[in-house]
Amino acid sequence: MGMARFYMNLRYRDRLFVDECGDELADEHAVLGHALDTARDLIAYARMNTVRNWCGCSGKAQAEPAGLS
Amino acid sequence: MAHLQQASVRNRLLSALNPDDFGLLRPDLEPVALDLRQWLIEAGEPIQHVTFPEQGIVSILADTSEGRIEVGLIGPEGMAGLPVVLGIERSPHSYMVQADGEALRITAPDLRTAIRHSLSLQARFLRYAHTLMVQIAQTAYANAGFGLEARLARWILMTDDRLEREDLPLTHDFLSMMLGVRRPGVTIAVQNLESNRLIRAKRGHITVLDRTGLEGVADSAYGASEAEYASVMGPA
């Protein structure tokens, strides 16, 4: 089965951070796993001034490169 | 390489040697290309060559359970293979080309022989060892004490210091490995620096638009090791 490319855009308050690269993932389970791993990693390692509270950040994986549907 | 003229050498370590010390190395220096993603030294393997970049950048990478992370950066101001100077035959770290270019290299045995013949050559390389230790300590300080934007700004500044190009060849995937975070974190940090007009990011390349602004974001994560290099090795 072919891999599809998924783009995980993040929104924090009024800012949208567009994933321009995407990741090749096998299916919906892989997308969910990738999203959870990404969230864990961001919370654990990506201390940022831009996003001060990860609880206010949402992500959406989609098969198009830009914009939230 | 007997016809190599020291005045034409762009590697600062080599160009700043006294002529007698450079003469000890010159017959054994070989010009080589640095190819993107080329491994110069593999962790745990015997170090065959010491490489002096003329153009391009080499990353020192540590393998961790979470993947590879960069712990040091070497450009035309330094050498890849410092353990040889310290009498060590292997490194626990890998050395990978992260910006292509050119270099002069010498075999590890030839470098050891030259160092045995000249205390001043050994002293010069030991001074460089100190500056690389300071840089690696600053990386630890940056990772422990600063957020991702500051670390990214520091890393872009360090790359800009070492490359003569306007466009720095830095993909988000590669930055992700260099900074030890997943790509979405890098995406946020890059887009934040971009929205503040400090950099422009396009198709795997980053252009510095406002260096002073980047230094402000990097804060004290950047500057100490650069000042130490200038103090110990001499200004550029």
Coordinates of C-alpha atoms in Angstrom, one line a residue:
Chain A
M1 CA 0.0 0.0 0.0
G2 CA 1.3 3.5 -0.9
M3 CA 2.2 6.1 1.7
A4 CA 0.4 9.4 1.6
R5 CA 1.9 12.7 2.7
F6 CA 0.2 14.4 5.6
Y7 CA 0.7 18.0 6.7
M8 CA 0.4 18.9 10.3
N9 CA -0.6 22.5 10.8
L10 CA -0.6 24.1 14.2
R11 CA -2.7 26.9 15.5
Y12 CA -1.9 29.0 18.6
R13 CA -4.3 31.9 19.4
D14 CA -4.5 33.9 16.1
R15 CA -1.3 32.4 14.6
L16 CA -1.3 29.6 12.1
F17 CA 1.9 27.7 11.6
V18 CA 1.8 25.9 8.3
D19 CA 3.7 22.6 7.8
E20 CA 5.3 23.1 4.4
C21 CA 7.1 19.7 4.3
G22 CA 4.7 17.1 5.6
D23 CA 5.4 13.5 6.5
E24 CA 4.7 10.3 4.6
L25 CA 2.4 8.1 6.7
A26 CA 0.7 4.8 6.0
D27 CA -2.8 5.2 7.3
E28 CA -5.0 7.0 9.9
H29 CA -3.5 5.1 12.7
A30 CA 0.0 6.3 11.7
V31 CA -1.3 9.8 11.4
L32 CA -2.8 9.7 14.9
G33 CA 0.4 8.2 16.3
H34 CA 2.5 10.8 14.6
A35 CA 0.3 13.6 15.9
L36 CA 0.6 12.3 19.5
D37 CA 4.3 11.8 19.2
T38 CA 4.6 15.4 17.9
A39 CA 2.5 16.8 20.7
R40 CA 4.5 15.0 23.3
D41 CA 7.8 16.1 21.8
L42 CA 6.7 19.7 21.5
I43 CA 5.5 19.8 25.1
A44 CA 8.7 18.1 26.4
Y45 CA 11.4 19.7 24.3
A46 CA 10.2 22.7 22.5
R47 CA 10.2 25.5 25.1
M48 CA 9.2 28.6 23.1
N49 CA 8.4 32.2 23.6
T50 CA 6.0 32.1 20.7
V51 CA 3.9 29.4 22.3
R52 CA 3.9 29.8 26.0
N53 CA 1.1 27.4 26.8
W54 CA 0.8 24.3 24.7
C55 CA -2.7 23.7 26.1
G56 CA -3.8 26.6 23.9
C57 CA -2.3 25.0 20.8
S58 CA -4.2 22.8 18.4
G59 CA -3.0 20.7 15.5
K60 CA -4.7 19.3 12.4
A61 CA -3.2 16.8 10.0
Q62 CA -4.5 17.0 6.5
A63 CA -3.5 15.8 3.0
E64 CA -3.1 19.2 1.6
P65 CA 0.0 21.3 2.2
A66 CA -1.4 24.6 3.5
G67 CA -4.3 26.1 5.4
L68 CA -6.8 24.7 7.8
S69 CA -10.0 23.4 6.4
Chain B
M1 CA 50.9 19.0 -1.6
A2 CA 54.2 20.8 -2.0
H3 CA 53.0 23.7 -4.2
L4 CA 50.3 24.8 -1.7
Q5 CA 50.8 28.4 -0.7
Q6 CA 49.9 29.3 2.9
A7 CA 48.6 32.7 1.7
S8 CA 46.0 31.0 -0.4
V9 CA 44.7 28.8 2.4
R10 CA 41.2 29.9 3.7
N11 CA 41.2 27.6 6.7
R12 CA 42.0 30.0 9.6
L13 CA 43.8 27.4 11.7
L14 CA 46.2 26.6 8.9
S15 CA 46.5 30.2 7.6
A16 CA 47.5 31.5 11.0
L17 CA 50.2 28.9 11.6
N18 CA 53.8 30.1 11.6
P19 CA 55.4 29.3 8.3
D20 CA 57.7 26.6 9.8
D21 CA 54.7 24.8 11.3
F22 CA 52.7 25.1 8.0
G23 CA 55.7 23.7 6.2
L24 CA 55.6 20.6 8.4
L25 CA 52.0 19.9 7.3
R26 CA 52.1 21.2 3.7
P27 CA 53.6 18.0 2.0
D28 CA 50.8 15.9 3.4
L29 CA 47.8 18.2 2.9
E30 CA 45.4 16.9 0.3
P31 CA 42.6 19.0 -1.2
V32 CA 39.2 17.3 -1.1
A33 CA 35.6 18.1 -1.8
L34 CA 33.1 18.2 1.1
D35 CA 29.9 16.6 -0.1
L36 CA 26.6 17.2 1.5
R37 CA 25.8 14.6 4.2
Q38 CA 29.2 13.0 3.8
W39 CA 30.5 11.3 6.9
L40 CA 34.0 12.4 7.7
I41 CA 34.3 10.4 10.9
E42 CA 32.0 7.7 12.1
A43 CA 31.4 7.2 15.8
G44 CA 33.6 4.4 17.2
E45 CA 35.6 3.9 14.1
P46 CA 39.3 4.8 13.8
I47 CA 39.8 8.4 12.6
Q48 CA 41.7 8.1 9.3
H49 CA 41.9 11.8 8.4
V50 CA 41.8 15.2 10.0
T51 CA 40.0 17.7 7.8
F52 CA 40.4 21.4 7.7
P53 CA 37.4 23.0 5.9
E54 CA 38.1 25.8 3.5
Q55 CA 34.5 26.2 2.6
G56 CA 31.5 24.4 4.1
I57 CA 30.4 23.2 7.5
V58 CA 30.8 20.0 9.4
S59 CA 28.5 19.0 12.3
I60 CA 29.6 16.9 15.3
L61 CA 26.7 14.6 16.1
A62 CA 25.9 12.6 19.2
D63 CA 23.7 9.5 18.8
T64 CA 21.0 9.4 21.4
S65 CA 18.0 7.2 22.1
E66 CA 15.9 9.9 20.5
G67 CA 18.0 10.2 17.4
R68 CA 21.0 12.3 16.4
I69 CA 21.6 15.8 17.8
E70 CA 24.3 18.2 16.9
V71 CA 26.8 19.0 19.7
G72 CA 29.3 21.0 17.8
L73 CA 29.9 23.0 14.6
I74 CA 33.1 23.3 12.5
G75 CA 33.8 25.6 9.6
P76 CA 36.8 27.2 8.1
E77 CA 37.8 28.4 11.6
G78 CA 38.6 24.8 12.7
M79 CA 39.3 21.2 12.1
A80 CA 37.3 17.9 12.1
G81 CA 39.3 15.3 13.9
L82 CA 40.5 17.1 17.0
P83 CA 40.7 13.8 19.0
V84 CA 43.8 12.9 17.0
V85 CA 45.6 16.0 18.4
L86 CA 44.6 14.8 21.9
G87 CA 46.1 11.4 21.3
I88 CA 42.7 9.7 20.8
E89 CA 42.1 7.3 17.9
R90 CA 38.3 7.1 17.9
S91 CA 35.5 9.5 18.7
P92 CA 32.1 8.6 20.3
H93 CA 30.7 11.2 17.9
S94 CA 30.2 11.3 14.2
Y95 CA 31.2 14.2 11.9
M96 CA 29.0 14.9 9.0
V97 CA 29.1 17.6 6.3
Q98 CA 26.1 19.8 6.6
A99 CA 27.1 22.4 4.0
D100 CA 29.2 21.3 1.0
G101 CA 32.5 22.9 0.1
E102 CA 36.2 22.2 0.0
A103 CA 38.8 21.2 2.5
L104 CA 42.4 20.2 3.1
R105 CA 42.9 17.0 4.8
I106 CA 45.9 15.1 6.3
T107 CA 46.1 11.5 7.5
A108 CA 46.0 11.0 11.3
P109 CA 49.5 9.4 11.4
D110 CA 51.0 12.3 9.4
L111 CA 49.4 14.9 11.7
R112 CA 50.6 13.0 14.8
T113 CA 54.1 13.0 13.3
A114 CA 54.0 16.7 12.6
I115 CA 52.8 17.5 16.2
R116 CA 55.6 15.4 17.6
H117 CA 58.1 17.6 15.7
S118 CA 56.7 21.0 16.8
L119 CA 55.5 22.1 20.2
S120 CA 54.3 25.4 18.7
L121 CA 52.1 23.4 16.3
Q122 CA 50.7 21.3 19.1
A123 CA 50.1 24.4 21.2
R124 CA 48.2 26.1 18.4
F125 CA 45.9 23.1 18.0
L126 CA 45.4 22.8 21.7
R127 CA 44.3 26.4 21.8
Y128 CA 41.7 25.5 19.2
A129 CA 40.7 22.5 21.3
H130 CA 39.9 24.9 24.1
T131 CA 37.7 27.0 21.8
L132 CA 35.8 24.0 20.6
M133 CA 35.2 22.9 24.2
V134 CA 33.8 26.4 25.0
Q135 CA 31.6 26.1 22.0
I136 CA 30.3 22.7 23.1
A137 CA 29.7 24.0 26.6
Q138 CA 27.8 27.0 25.2
T139 CA 25.6 24.5 23.2
A140 CA 24.8 22.7 26.5
Y141 CA 24.0 26.1 28.1
A142 CA 21.8 27.0 25.2
N143 CA 20.0 23.7 25.2
A144 CA 19.4 23.9 29.0
G145 CA 18.6 27.5 29.4
F146 CA 16.9 28.8 26.2
G147 CA 13.8 28.3 24.2
L148 CA 13.7 26.9 20.7
E149 CA 13.6 30.3 19.0
A150 CA 16.8 31.4 20.7
R151 CA 18.5 28.1 19.9
L152 CA 17.5 28.4 16.3
A153 CA 18.7 32.0 16.1
R154 CA 22.0 31.0 17.6
W155 CA 22.3 28.1 15.2
I156 CA 21.6 30.3 12.1
L157 CA 24.1 32.9 13.3
M158 CA 26.8 30.2 13.8
T159 CA 26.1 28.9 10.3
D160 CA 26.1 32.4 8.9
D161 CA 29.5 33.0 10.5
R162 CA 31.0 30.1 8.8
L163 CA 29.5 30.3 5.3
E164 CA 30.2 32.9 2.7
R165 CA 26.9 32.4 1.0
E166 CA 23.8 34.6 1.4
D167 CA 21.4 31.6 1.3
L168 CA 22.1 29.1 4.0
P169 CA 21.1 25.5 2.9
L170 CA 18.9 24.6 5.9
T171 CA 15.8 22.4 5.5
H172 CA 13.4 22.1 8.4
D173 CA 14.1 18.3 8.5
F174 CA 17.8 19.1 8.9
L175 CA 17.2 21.8 11.5
S176 CA 15.1 19.3 13.4
M177 CA 18.0 17.0 13.7
M178 CA 20.4 19.8 14.6
L179 CA 18.2 21.2 17.3
G180 CA 16.9 17.9 18.6
V181 CA 13.2 18.6 18.2
R182 CA 10.6 17.3 15.8
R183 CA 10.0 19.3 12.6
P184 CA 6.7 21.0 13.7
G185 CA 8.7 22.8 16.5
V186 CA 11.2 24.0 14.0
T187 CA 8.4 25.1 11.7
I188 CA 6.9 27.3 14.4
A189 CA 10.3 28.8 15.3
V190 CA 11.3 29.4 11.7
Q191 CA 7.9 31.0 10.9
N192 CA 8.2 33.2 14.0
L193 CA 11.6 34.5 13.0
E194 CA 10.3 35.0 9.5
S195 CA 7.2 37.0 10.7
N196 CA 9.6 39.2 12.6
R197 CA 11.5 39.8 9.4
L198 CA 14.8 38.4 10.8
I199 CA 15.1 35.7 8.2
R200 CA 13.6 34.6 4.9
A201 CA 13.0 30.9 4.5
K202 CA 12.3 29.3 1.1
R203 CA 12.7 25.8 -0.3
G204 CA 15.3 24.5 2.0
H205 CA 17.3 27.8 2.3
I206 CA 17.4 30.5 4.9
T207 CA 18.5 34.0 4.3
V208 CA 19.5 36.3 7.2
L209 CA 17.7 39.6 6.9
D210 CA 18.5 41.1 10.2
R211 CA 21.6 39.8 12.0
T212 CA 21.4 42.2 14.9
G213 CA 17.8 41.2 15.4
L214 CA 18.8 37.5 15.4
E215 CA 21.5 38.3 18.0
G216 CA 18.8 39.8 20.1
V217 CA 16.7 36.7 20.0
A218 CA 19.7 34.4 20.6
D219 CA 20.5 36.6 23.7
S220 CA 23.5 35.2 25.6
A221 CA 23.2 31.8 24.0
Y222 CA 25.3 33.3 21.2
G223 CA 28.5 35.3 21.4
A224 CA 30.5 33.8 24.2
S225 CA 32.2 31.1 22.2
E226 CA 32.8 33.4 19.3
A227 CA 34.4 36.0 21.6
E228 CA 36.6 33.3 23.1
Y229 CA 37.7 32.1 19.7
A230 CA 38.7 35.7 18.7
S231 CA 40.5 36.1 22.0
V232 CA 42.4 32.8 22.0
M233 CA 43.0 32.4 18.2
G234 CA 43.0 36.0 17.0
P235 CA 40.4 38.0 15.1
A236 CA 39.2 36.9 11.7

